[in-house]
Amino acid sequence: MAVLRGRLTLVLILSLNCCFSFPTVLSSVTSDGFLQCLSDNIPVGLIYTQGSSNFTDVLVSSVRNPRLFTSATVRPLCIVTPVDASHVQAAVRCGRASGVRLRVRSGGHDYEGLSYRSERPEVFGVVDLSNLRAITVSADDDERPVPPTAPSAWVDSGATLGELYYTVAKNNPELAFPAGICPTIGVGGHLSGGGIGMMMRRFGLSVDNVLDAKLVNASGDLVDRAAMGEDHFWAIRGGGGESFGVVVSWKVGLVKVPSTVTAFNIVKTVADQGAVDALTKWQDVAPGLPTDITIRVIIQGQRATFQSLYLGSCSDLVPVLNSSFPELGMTSADCLEMTWLESAAFFQFWNRRTPVEALLDRKTSLSTFTKNKSDYVRRAIAKEAWESIFSWLTMDGAGMIILEPHGGFIGTVPDGATPYPHRSGVLYNIQYITFWSAGGEQEGATATAWIGSFYEFMEQHVSESPREAYVNYRDLDIGENVVVDDVSTLDSGRVWGEKYFAGNFQRLAAVKGVVDPTDYFRNEQSIPPQSTASRRRPGISLD
Ligand SMILES: Cc1cc2nc3c(=O)[nH]c(=O)nc-3n(C[C@H](O)[C@H](O)[C@H](O)COP(=O)(O)OP(=O)(O)OC[C@H]3O[C@@H](n4cnc5c(N)ncnc54)[C@H](O)[C@@H]3O)c2cc1C
Ligand SMILES: *[C@@H]1O[C@H](CO)[C@@H](O)[C@H](O)[C@H]1NC(C)=O
Ligand SMILES: *[C@@H]1O[C@H](CO)[C@@H](O)[C@H](O)[C@H]1NC(C)=O
Ligand SMILES: *[C@@H]1O[C@H](CO)[C@@H](O)[C@H](O)[C@H]1NC(C)=O
Ligand SMILES: *[C@@H]1O[C@H](CO)[C@@H](O)[C@H](O)[C@H]1NC(C)=O
């Protein structure tokens, strides 16, 4: 708690200390002025310009996908690596004063690389938050109605999920946080877009467990939940990264997990192990199981792997699955009992002997090209259709698909409670993945064609009006903003925005219109501002 009070004092000092004057309108881009302003206000050792010998190393440090980093990739003018929130504020103030936009990067896992590259020629800077990664677990229980009371933690955006899981569990092995599987994902981008994972059926998405945040807004002020207001706080919990300012730190509610959990991987082949029957049944069973059981499915080739986390012990799990899902044929021989932290490593590395310290490894590799897309399913897909789907997985260029069951707690949260709208009635999310190896241009063309045609084929089986998609599985194929008079248009945003946010898109645009009316924080899929003039709400100041 002392730590928290210390931080609040810091907020006050920083906002009183403000030493810039801001133009209300962006002046024309002045790169020299921007770089000068940065070096006047941020230690020069934290600024990498294109001429710095370390520029490429720093830029590549969290890039995961060589598809997004080629000789043609539009690179930033510079990269700033803040070690303090005041550096983020300075970058925003310098950017606004000189008309240079910023892209924010936490873990760099954006599926289209929008945290470090631009699709169009553009002069921009990157604020890379990887040095801001403190995690402070509070000693006291926080008063929250649901999920049940547990301590909370402040986690900086540049921390990875692996660092969060490790720090929380080392502090107390019966505490955890519900979020995604890959440990190198950055907290900043993940919490900006939702956060689906193996405990969401019990505890909700990551964003359902965010209690407060510290954000640098479009004026360069550092604000917390109370200062930004509830609309702005609503928007940053799932409205997608970049649009609403730079979140420096998040207060998250931790959840209580048992000291032993049970994991399993059960593989079923199509030919002789009943994969099609098991999958057909899974669609009805998985979203309705007790919330402490999650079974996701990974399908590659002619094999479906049912991968599960149960927040309890093997002896309690076996009878439940034996009666509700006999097609799976699960027995106690499948059970792997371990701690929750070990399960986090197991789901990533598929090996229970991998030490949990591997969750702290931030290294990424540029060896595999990938392209992903997503869907949501609200009506179970018929058995015959699964047979055709499996045939798609044998074609040239075929990758894999991952099915994440919804239902449970996540389905009980109202669609408008956070920007993530895929709740009540959703059976599961589908992620389509294709990959090819470095240098294989022909392979790449085949893989890209495969995922495009497969996605078209799937239209008949998935949600419609809108055909839903998950913003954290960003896909520029579903639409990109059009910029007119230096502002992203609402109509161009609606095309992709309603797929990610359904009925919440309009509210996100309205919030954007208030907190960033000149569209300073933007990328190819940022929320466009709804002009405040068109909403007949007098009295809202533009900046
Ligand atoms: C291997 C892999 C596995 C994944 N598994 C899962 C999973 O299990 N569940 C799931 O839900 N998702 C998963 N994802 C998707 C992941 O959640 C998103 O890609 C997420 O946005 C990545 O966050 P990041 O900080 O690493 O990315 P970044 O590329 O740094 O950022 C993503 C977006 O958010 C913006 N942004 C970043 N930091 C901030 C900030 N501090 N303030 C404001 N905006 C910010 C960026 O500008 C960008 O637009 C996975 C991704 C990968 C690559
Ligand atoms: C920058 O380069 C120097 C010398 O090559 C190296 O020692 C240092 O680790 C590099 N820093 C980063 C952040 O890559
Ligand atoms: C697609 O998803 C897979 C599995 O989560 C991941 O390894 C890969 O990096 C993703 N693709 C992109 C473009 O990030
Ligand atoms: C599973 O259920 C069947 C009958 O429904 C029963 O005969 C069998 O013993 C059960 N197996 C386990 C492992 O519980
Ligand atoms: C940023 O926060 C400050 C302090 O709360 C506020 O006065 C200002 O209006 C905010 N800026 C924007 C663009 O919302």
XYZ file of C-alpha atoms and ligand atoms in Angstrom:
652
model
C 0.000 0.000 0.000
C 2.888 2.356 0.740
C 4.057 1.738 -2.794
C 0.709 2.825 -4.145
C 0.659 6.037 -2.142
C 4.144 6.817 -3.427
C 2.935 6.527 -6.974
C -0.048 8.805 -6.458
C 2.251 11.527 -5.159
C 4.322 11.100 -8.272
C 1.283 11.677 -10.465
C 0.591 15.023 -8.825
C 4.143 16.245 -9.094
C 4.369 15.298 -12.739
C 1.229 17.063 -13.741
C 2.154 20.248 -11.853
C 5.579 20.161 -13.386
C 4.363 20.494 -16.902
C 6.761 22.602 -18.884
C 5.394 22.688 -22.400
C 2.774 24.732 -24.126
C 0.605 22.799 -26.537
C -0.874 23.911 -29.776
C -4.544 22.868 -29.978
C -4.071 21.873 -33.613
C -1.218 19.715 -34.869
C 1.257 21.850 -36.716
C 2.828 20.380 -39.833
C 5.292 17.589 -39.211
C 8.694 18.796 -38.045
C 10.947 15.801 -37.449
C 13.920 17.900 -36.374
C 11.824 19.782 -33.864
C 10.486 16.489 -32.549
C 13.920 14.938 -32.060
C 15.229 18.144 -30.491
C 12.291 18.252 -28.103
C 12.828 14.597 -27.147
C 16.506 15.086 -26.410
C 15.720 18.207 -24.370
C 13.306 16.265 -22.182
C 14.345 12.606 -22.128
C 17.825 11.214 -21.330
C 19.491 10.759 -24.733
C 20.509 7.199 -23.845
C 16.813 6.295 -24.068
C 16.362 7.647 -27.593
C 17.376 5.649 -30.678
C 17.277 7.458 -34.012
C 17.654 5.755 -37.385
C 21.350 6.684 -37.321
C 22.042 5.054 -33.917
C 24.080 1.887 -34.179
C 21.553 0.102 -31.967
C 18.466 1.265 -33.849
C 17.753 -1.984 -35.690
C 18.511 -4.166 -32.644
C 16.073 -2.202 -30.537
C 13.434 -2.148 -33.261
C 13.657 -5.900 -33.847
C 13.861 -6.782 -30.142
C 10.184 -7.730 -29.872
C 9.216 -8.259 -33.515
C 7.887 -11.811 -33.889
C 6.948 -12.105 -37.475
C 9.345 -11.593 -40.417
C 6.294 -10.893 -42.630
C 6.056 -7.570 -40.808
C 9.727 -6.693 -40.955
C 11.146 -6.564 -44.453
C 13.314 -4.064 -46.283
C 10.098 -2.337 -47.401
C 8.708 -1.970 -43.855
C 8.097 1.690 -42.999
C 10.366 2.263 -40.016
C 9.932 4.799 -37.238
C 11.931 8.003 -37.145
C 13.062 7.044 -33.676
C 12.363 4.737 -30.743
C 12.040 6.047 -27.216
C 12.472 3.546 -24.388
C 11.088 5.276 -21.266
C 12.169 4.220 -17.803
C 9.677 6.560 -16.167
C 6.133 7.697 -16.930
C 7.408 11.267 -17.292
C 9.336 10.170 -20.413
C 6.113 8.906 -21.961
C 4.493 12.252 -21.165
C 7.395 14.110 -22.753
C 7.175 11.974 -25.893
C 3.452 12.711 -26.252
C 3.951 16.429 -25.661
C 6.842 16.619 -28.121
C 4.853 14.608 -30.647
C 1.849 16.867 -30.403
C 3.884 20.046 -30.532
C 5.717 18.956 -33.681
C 2.953 16.997 -35.400
C 4.691 13.641 -35.190
C 2.502 10.694 -34.237
C 3.545 7.915 -31.855
C 3.007 4.196 -31.982
C 3.106 2.450 -28.638
C 4.730 -0.920 -28.153
C 4.614 -3.136 -25.070
C 5.304 -6.753 -26.051
C 5.306 -6.224 -29.837
C 2.964 -9.196 -30.477
C 0.475 -7.265 -32.581
C -0.577 -9.637 -35.394
C -0.107 -6.866 -37.962
C 2.868 -5.201 -36.273
C 1.014 -1.913 -35.851
C 2.982 -1.122 -32.690
C 6.181 -0.543 -34.689
C 5.382 -0.208 -38.384
C 3.022 1.733 -40.580
C 1.244 0.332 -43.637
C 1.556 3.716 -45.319
C 4.493 6.074 -45.664
C 4.400 8.101 -42.476
C 6.774 9.879 -40.102
C 6.223 8.492 -36.612
C 8.044 7.649 -33.418
C 7.760 4.444 -31.354
C 7.401 4.519 -27.587
C 8.690 1.105 -26.517
C 7.620 0.351 -22.962
C 9.747 -2.750 -22.424
C 11.783 -1.039 -19.696
C 8.637 -0.205 -17.723
C 7.822 -3.560 -16.227
C 7.486 -3.308 -12.457
C 4.955 -5.612 -10.807
C 3.795 -4.811 -7.261
C 1.488 -7.258 -5.504
C -0.549 -5.708 -2.684
C -0.764 -7.465 0.639
C -4.458 -6.859 1.257
C -7.533 -8.361 -0.276
C -9.352 -6.016 -2.551
C -13.081 -5.588 -2.158
C -14.616 -6.897 -5.337
C -18.044 -8.531 -5.593
C -17.163 -11.035 -8.372
C -14.838 -12.784 -8.870
C -14.256 -13.433 -5.182
C -12.077 -11.132 -3.163
C -8.315 -11.513 -3.555
C -5.315 -9.210 -3.518
C -4.556 -6.953 -6.448
C -1.361 -5.933 -8.217
C -0.087 -2.958 -10.185
C 1.633 -4.146 -13.333
C 3.408 -1.932 -15.838
C 2.508 -2.306 -19.514
C 6.005 -3.420 -20.549
C 5.894 -6.516 -18.330
C 5.132 -9.779 -20.117
C 2.356 -12.173 -19.140
C 5.063 -14.653 -18.131
C 6.616 -12.125 -15.774
C 3.201 -11.361 -14.299
C 2.314 -15.035 -13.773
C 5.715 -15.800 -12.278
C 5.817 -12.810 -9.936
C 2.279 -13.327 -8.686
C 2.669 -17.070 -8.109
C 6.097 -16.759 -6.471
C 4.511 -14.263 -4.104
C 1.694 -16.704 -3.318
C 1.211 -19.976 -5.251
C -2.543 -19.772 -4.728
C -2.844 -16.527 -6.647
C -2.990 -16.071 -10.400
C -4.270 -13.822 -13.150
C -6.558 -14.843 -16.016
C -4.915 -13.991 -19.353
C -3.497 -15.531 -22.522
C -1.115 -18.418 -23.030
C 1.992 -17.103 -24.763
C 4.280 -15.782 -21.974
C 6.063 -13.186 -24.139
C 2.843 -11.237 -24.818
C 3.037 -7.705 -23.431
C 0.586 -6.711 -20.716
C 0.021 -3.354 -22.465
C -1.388 -4.644 -25.742
C -3.077 -7.702 -24.215
C -5.111 -5.771 -21.652
C -5.952 -3.155 -24.278
C -7.748 -5.800 -26.368
C -9.421 -8.264 -23.982
C -7.266 -11.192 -22.923
C -8.732 -14.638 -23.533
C -7.243 -17.658 -21.843
C -7.655 -20.880 -19.911
C -9.378 -19.308 -16.883
C -11.814 -16.933 -18.586
C -14.764 -19.282 -18.111
C -14.194 -19.073 -14.359
C -12.887 -15.526 -13.867
C -13.559 -13.653 -17.103
C -11.218 -11.990 -19.555
C -8.173 -10.084 -18.379
C -10.124 -6.842 -18.856
C -12.883 -8.062 -16.547
C -10.233 -7.978 -13.827
C -8.763 -4.516 -14.392
C -9.508 -2.195 -11.484
C -7.564 0.972 -12.310
C -4.960 2.257 -14.749
C -2.466 5.065 -15.229
C -2.566 6.532 -18.676
C -0.843 9.347 -20.537
C -3.653 11.095 -22.383
C -3.607 13.129 -25.584
C -2.571 16.243 -23.657
C 0.384 14.444 -22.125
C -1.162 14.315 -18.651
C -0.783 11.216 -16.504
C -4.257 10.283 -15.269
C -5.708 7.456 -13.206
C -9.216 6.018 -13.347
C -10.733 8.794 -11.282
C -9.074 11.514 -13.350
C -9.781 10.003 -16.774
C -13.415 9.259 -15.967
C -15.497 6.102 -16.384
C -16.069 6.379 -20.167
C -12.376 6.620 -20.882
C -11.632 3.828 -18.385
C -14.282 1.673 -20.097
C -12.703 2.230 -23.518
C -9.167 1.209 -22.566
C -10.385 -2.137 -21.220
C -10.754 -3.871 -24.563
C -11.211 -1.117 -27.171
C -7.909 -2.086 -28.789
C -4.479 -0.561 -28.265
C -3.274 2.863 -29.363
C -6.588 4.736 -29.684
C -7.051 6.197 -26.215
C -3.588 7.125 -24.999
C -0.620 5.272 -23.564
C -1.450 3.045 -20.620
C 1.630 2.980 -18.432
C 0.353 0.740 -15.654
C -2.675 -1.356 -14.737
C -4.167 -2.338 -11.394
C -5.432 -5.881 -11.775
C -7.504 -8.030 -9.466
C -5.773 -11.341 -8.803
C -7.725 -14.564 -8.481
C -7.483 -17.493 -6.089
C -6.485 -20.849 -7.544
C -6.062 -24.191 -5.767
C -2.555 -25.397 -4.924
C -3.015 -28.291 -7.372
C -4.552 -28.002 -10.793
C -4.955 -30.675 -13.464
C -3.944 -30.392 -17.106
C -4.215 -32.817 -19.979
C -3.688 -33.134 -23.726
C -5.792 -35.774 -25.437
C -5.188 -36.366 -29.121
C -7.884 -37.788 -31.412
C -7.252 -38.640 -35.031
C -9.953 -38.452 -37.689
C -9.224 -41.881 -39.152
C -9.578 -44.127 -36.124
C -10.053 -42.151 -32.909
C -13.307 -40.343 -33.555
C -11.988 -36.780 -33.833
C -15.080 -35.640 -35.740
C -17.558 -37.044 -33.217
C -15.586 -35.710 -30.280
C -15.377 -32.252 -31.822
C -19.048 -32.168 -32.720
C -19.954 -33.040 -29.145
C -17.327 -30.681 -27.684
C -19.197 -27.680 -29.119
C -22.213 -28.423 -26.941
C -20.293 -29.581 -23.897
C -17.318 -27.235 -23.484
C -19.205 -23.928 -23.157
C -21.519 -25.479 -20.548
C -19.049 -27.342 -18.332
C -18.523 -26.196 -14.737
C -16.560 -22.940 -15.035
C -13.403 -24.379 -13.495
C -12.960 -26.747 -16.463
C -11.693 -25.372 -19.765
C -11.078 -27.602 -22.765
C -9.728 -25.913 -25.855
C -8.991 -27.663 -29.131
C -6.023 -27.384 -31.461
C -6.570 -28.888 -34.887
C -3.735 -29.542 -37.279
C -3.724 -32.046 -40.100
C -6.069 -34.891 -39.240
C -5.627 -34.584 -35.490
C -7.535 -32.688 -32.842
C -5.774 -32.095 -29.527
C -8.104 -31.447 -26.616
C -6.106 -29.402 -24.143
C -7.516 -28.784 -20.716
C -7.052 -26.945 -17.457
C -9.095 -27.930 -14.437
C -8.840 -25.832 -11.272
C -8.869 -28.874 -9.020
C -7.535 -32.385 -8.711
C -7.708 -35.357 -11.049
C -10.063 -37.421 -8.916
C -12.738 -34.716 -9.115
C -12.323 -34.162 -12.850
C -12.548 -37.722 -14.162
C -16.159 -38.474 -13.171
C -17.391 -35.133 -14.527
C -15.898 -35.696 -17.970
C -16.782 -39.384 -17.962
C -20.433 -38.500 -17.653
C -20.641 -35.252 -19.643
C -18.142 -35.971 -22.414
C -17.674 -39.749 -22.820
C -16.568 -39.266 -26.482
C -13.306 -37.843 -25.121
C -12.498 -41.091 -23.280
C -10.663 -39.199 -20.566
C -9.318 -41.276 -17.666
C -7.060 -40.634 -14.703
C -4.121 -41.809 -16.841
C -4.473 -38.544 -18.802
C -4.181 -36.335 -15.718
C -1.126 -34.191 -15.126
C -1.364 -32.621 -11.687
C 0.793 -29.540 -11.077
C 0.756 -26.027 -9.671
C -1.036 -23.307 -11.572
C 2.299 -21.685 -12.493
C 3.566 -24.998 -13.860
C 0.410 -25.240 -15.948
C 1.182 -21.823 -17.465
C 4.543 -23.199 -18.613
C 3.002 -26.518 -19.703
C 0.480 -24.894 -22.072
C 3.243 -22.916 -23.728
C 6.006 -25.511 -23.916
C 3.909 -28.718 -24.014
C 6.370 -30.284 -21.600
C 5.785 -30.494 -17.886
C 9.506 -30.690 -17.186
C 10.198 -27.206 -18.577
C 11.189 -25.065 -15.587
C 8.786 -22.229 -14.752
C 11.690 -19.781 -15.158
C 11.242 -20.261 -18.917
C 8.180 -18.028 -18.521
C 10.591 -15.120 -17.953
C 12.439 -15.498 -21.246
C 11.577 -12.492 -23.427
C 13.535 -13.611 -26.475
C 11.603 -13.864 -29.717
C 12.659 -15.277 -33.041
C 12.147 -14.185 -36.628
C 12.205 -17.663 -38.085
C 8.546 -18.243 -38.945
C 6.207 -16.165 -41.089
C 2.572 -16.270 -39.953
C -0.848 -14.886 -40.814
C -3.870 -15.314 -38.563
C -7.617 -14.585 -38.667
C -10.500 -15.120 -36.253
C -14.203 -15.928 -35.970
C -16.824 -16.600 -33.324
C -19.291 -19.480 -33.407
C -22.772 -19.104 -31.916
C -24.445 -22.224 -33.412
C -22.786 -25.610 -33.237
C -21.350 -26.726 -36.577
C -22.841 -29.983 -37.915
C -20.865 -33.201 -38.045
C -20.798 -33.312 -41.878
C -19.416 -29.779 -41.929
C -16.580 -30.826 -39.609
C -15.688 -33.510 -42.127
C -15.249 -30.806 -44.791
C -13.353 -28.584 -42.385
C -10.879 -31.388 -41.762
C -10.352 -31.700 -45.513
C -9.265 -28.030 -45.594
C -6.540 -28.951 -43.122
C -4.921 -31.339 -45.593
C -4.637 -28.819 -48.442
C -1.465 -27.130 -49.661
C -0.650 -24.192 -47.438
C -2.819 -25.511 -44.577
C -1.937 -24.311 -41.076
C -3.982 -24.959 -37.971
C -7.021 -23.749 -36.054
C -7.517 -23.202 -32.336
C -10.948 -23.227 -30.688
C -11.361 -21.411 -27.351
C -14.577 -22.212 -25.464
C -16.589 -19.316 -24.035
C -19.624 -19.657 -21.739
C -19.323 -19.636 -17.971
C -18.548 -16.328 -16.257
C -17.515 -14.610 -19.480
C -20.968 -15.215 -20.922
C -22.722 -13.689 -17.916
C -20.970 -10.315 -18.186
C -23.216 -7.936 -20.183
C -21.991 -7.273 -23.767
C -21.625 -3.576 -23.002
C -19.768 -3.909 -19.686
C -16.461 -3.715 -21.559
C -15.799 -3.135 -25.284
C -15.401 -6.946 -25.821
C -18.875 -7.878 -27.132
C -18.480 -11.609 -27.808
C -20.166 -12.841 -24.651
C -23.653 -14.147 -24.180
C -24.485 -16.840 -26.748
C -20.934 -17.335 -27.995
C -19.932 -21.002 -27.963
C -16.304 -20.501 -28.927
C -13.728 -18.424 -30.756
C -11.831 -19.783 -33.763
C -8.322 -18.689 -34.586
C -6.990 -19.607 -38.026
C -3.226 -19.730 -38.297
C -0.998 -20.332 -41.246
C 2.791 -20.299 -41.259
C 5.709 -20.699 -43.618
C 9.433 -20.609 -43.267
C 11.877 -17.860 -44.048
C 12.582 -17.266 -47.694
C 9.729 -19.383 -49.035
C 7.981 -16.874 -51.268
C 5.932 -19.479 -53.084
C 5.105 -21.159 -49.778
C 3.964 -17.798 -48.470
C 1.663 -17.193 -51.408
C 0.140 -20.662 -51.003
C -0.333 -20.268 -47.259
C -1.909 -16.839 -47.616
C -4.247 -18.076 -50.326
C -5.228 -21.026 -48.135
C -6.173 -18.944 -45.116
C -8.126 -16.512 -47.293
C -10.180 -19.238 -49.010
C -10.716 -21.189 -45.812
C -12.018 -18.027 -44.122
C -14.442 -17.525 -47.026
C -15.598 -21.125 -46.767
C -16.221 -20.754 -43.031
C -18.575 -17.793 -43.457
C -21.626 -20.093 -43.595
C -20.761 -21.617 -40.198
C -19.884 -18.623 -38.046
C -21.473 -15.513 -36.552
C -23.028 -13.042 -38.973
C -24.182 -9.401 -39.013
C -21.576 -8.662 -37.995
C -19.192 -11.537 -38.685
C -17.333 -11.135 -35.391
C -13.552 -11.008 -34.969
C -11.225 -10.591 -31.963
C -9.271 -7.341 -31.888
C -6.259 -8.968 -30.231
C -6.040 -11.281 -33.258
C -5.739 -8.197 -35.425
C -6.396 -8.707 -39.117
C -6.043 -5.854 -41.595
C -7.949 -7.852 -44.250
C -11.219 -6.907 -42.544
C -10.693 -3.194 -43.126
C -8.476 -0.191 -42.558
C -9.203 3.405 -41.704
C -9.430 6.032 -44.394
C -8.028 9.389 -43.326
C -9.732 12.552 -44.572
C -8.573 16.019 -43.467
C -6.107 14.316 -41.148
C -8.795 12.430 -39.204
C -9.796 8.752 -39.580
C -13.355 8.602 -40.845
C -16.124 7.020 -38.835
C -17.509 5.170 -41.854
C -14.194 3.502 -42.660
C -13.763 2.537 -39.011
C -17.220 1.035 -38.768
C -16.358 -1.576 -41.423
C -13.785 -3.380 -39.262
C -14.864 -1.826 -35.945
C -18.260 -3.512 -35.774
C -16.609 -6.888 -36.330
C -14.385 -6.377 -33.313
C -16.787 -4.429 -31.120
C -20.348 -4.913 -32.494
C -22.686 -2.464 -30.737
C -19.835 -1.116 -28.607
C -18.111 0.460 -31.619
C -20.303 3.549 -31.532
C -19.590 4.195 -27.872
C -15.846 3.769 -28.465
C -16.019 6.362 -31.267
C -17.908 8.736 -28.990
C -15.294 8.369 -26.229
C -12.521 8.882 -28.783
C -14.258 12.057 -29.941
C -13.985 13.416 -26.408
C -10.525 12.244 -25.333
C -8.670 12.519 -28.672
C -10.829 14.576 -31.039
C -7.937 15.419 -33.395
C -7.068 11.717 -33.803
C -3.515 12.056 -32.521
C -3.286 8.422 -31.336
C -3.988 6.478 -34.462
C -3.045 3.567 -36.662
C -4.675 1.643 -39.502
C -7.271 0.206 -37.108
C -7.596 2.775 -34.342
C -11.029 3.976 -33.253
C -11.999 7.058 -35.292
C -13.318 10.036 -33.324
C -17.018 10.731 -33.610
C -17.113 14.459 -34.009
C -18.475 16.048 -30.860
C -20.358 18.637 -32.936
C -22.497 15.907 -34.472
C -23.569 14.636 -31.065
C -25.242 17.785 -29.795
C -23.307 17.755 -26.540
C -22.341 21.325 -25.842
C -19.682 22.057 -23.291
C -17.206 19.287 -24.070
C -13.824 20.885 -24.493
C -11.856 19.648 -27.463
C -8.510 19.641 -25.739
C 2.256 -16.146 -29.914
C 1.034 -15.358 -29.543
C 0.084 -15.938 -28.708
C -1.067 -15.241 -28.339
N -1.971 -15.822 -27.495
C -3.041 -15.108 -27.074
C -3.957 -15.647 -26.134
O -3.804 -16.772 -25.656
N -5.021 -14.891 -25.765
C -5.211 -13.638 -26.264
O -6.182 -12.987 -25.867
N -4.360 -13.106 -27.145
C -3.275 -13.802 -27.561
N -2.409 -13.241 -28.451
C -2.688 -11.909 -28.981
C -2.176 -10.818 -28.051
O -3.028 -10.708 -26.941
C -2.193 -9.487 -28.792
O -1.362 -9.561 -29.925
C -1.762 -8.325 -27.896
O -2.283 -7.120 -28.418
C -0.264 -8.236 -27.780
O 0.128 -7.270 -26.848
P 1.630 -6.723 -26.919
O 1.785 -5.689 -25.897
O 2.568 -7.858 -26.922
O 1.644 -6.129 -28.399
P 2.061 -4.747 -29.041
O 2.382 -5.089 -30.462
O 3.080 -4.051 -28.249
O 0.715 -3.904 -28.983
C -0.519 -4.320 -29.569
C -1.390 -3.083 -29.848
O -1.641 -2.381 -28.628
C -1.041 -1.092 -28.646
N -0.395 -0.908 -27.344
C 0.637 -1.623 -26.839
N 0.934 -1.210 -25.598
C 0.068 -0.213 -25.309
C -0.106 0.619 -24.166
N 0.664 0.483 -23.104
N -1.068 1.563 -24.192
C -1.854 1.701 -25.290
N -1.740 0.935 -26.396
C -0.785 -0.018 -26.409
C -0.058 -1.118 -29.790
O 0.162 0.165 -30.345
C -0.728 -2.062 -30.764
O -1.726 -1.369 -31.477
C -1.266 -13.938 -28.837
C -0.307 -13.361 -29.682
C 0.827 -14.066 -30.039
C 1.814 -13.432 -30.984
C 23.890 -1.275 -28.151
O 25.087 -1.629 -28.764
C 26.153 -1.891 -27.844
C 27.425 -2.095 -28.614
O 27.206 -2.824 -29.790
C 25.771 -3.093 -26.992
O 26.773 -3.351 -26.037
C 24.459 -2.797 -26.279
O 24.017 -3.938 -25.558
C 23.388 -2.410 -27.278
N 22.177 -2.020 -26.570
C 20.956 -2.455 -26.922
C 19.821 -1.914 -26.138
O 20.769 -3.253 -27.830
C -0.679 -16.501 -34.903
O -0.928 -17.297 -33.778
C 0.144 -18.154 -33.406
C -0.334 -19.027 -32.261
O -0.827 -18.252 -31.206
C 1.353 -17.322 -33.052
O 2.445 -18.148 -32.734
C 1.710 -16.385 -34.184
O 2.753 -15.529 -33.786
C 0.490 -15.579 -34.594
N 0.716 -14.776 -35.775
C 1.096 -13.517 -35.766
C 1.069 -12.798 -37.065
O 1.457 -12.956 -34.747
C -17.512 -43.953 -16.581
O -18.887 -44.188 -16.656
C -19.221 -45.536 -16.891
C -20.729 -45.670 -17.042
O -21.349 -44.483 -17.317
C -18.722 -46.376 -15.739
O -18.997 -47.733 -16.016
C -17.230 -46.179 -15.602
O -16.743 -46.875 -14.488
C -16.889 -44.726 -15.465
N -15.451 -44.574 -15.475
C -14.811 -43.748 -14.659
C -13.322 -43.703 -14.824
O -15.374 -43.057 -13.845
C -5.855 14.943 -19.927
O -5.987 14.965 -18.524
C -6.030 16.270 -17.974
C -5.999 16.097 -16.461
O -7.098 15.351 -16.019
C -7.272 16.956 -18.481
O -7.336 18.277 -17.963
C -7.221 17.005 -20.004
O -8.426 17.560 -20.499
C -7.051 15.616 -20.561
N -6.858 15.698 -21.980
C -7.684 15.128 -22.853
C -7.359 15.333 -24.300
O -8.629 14.455 -22.519
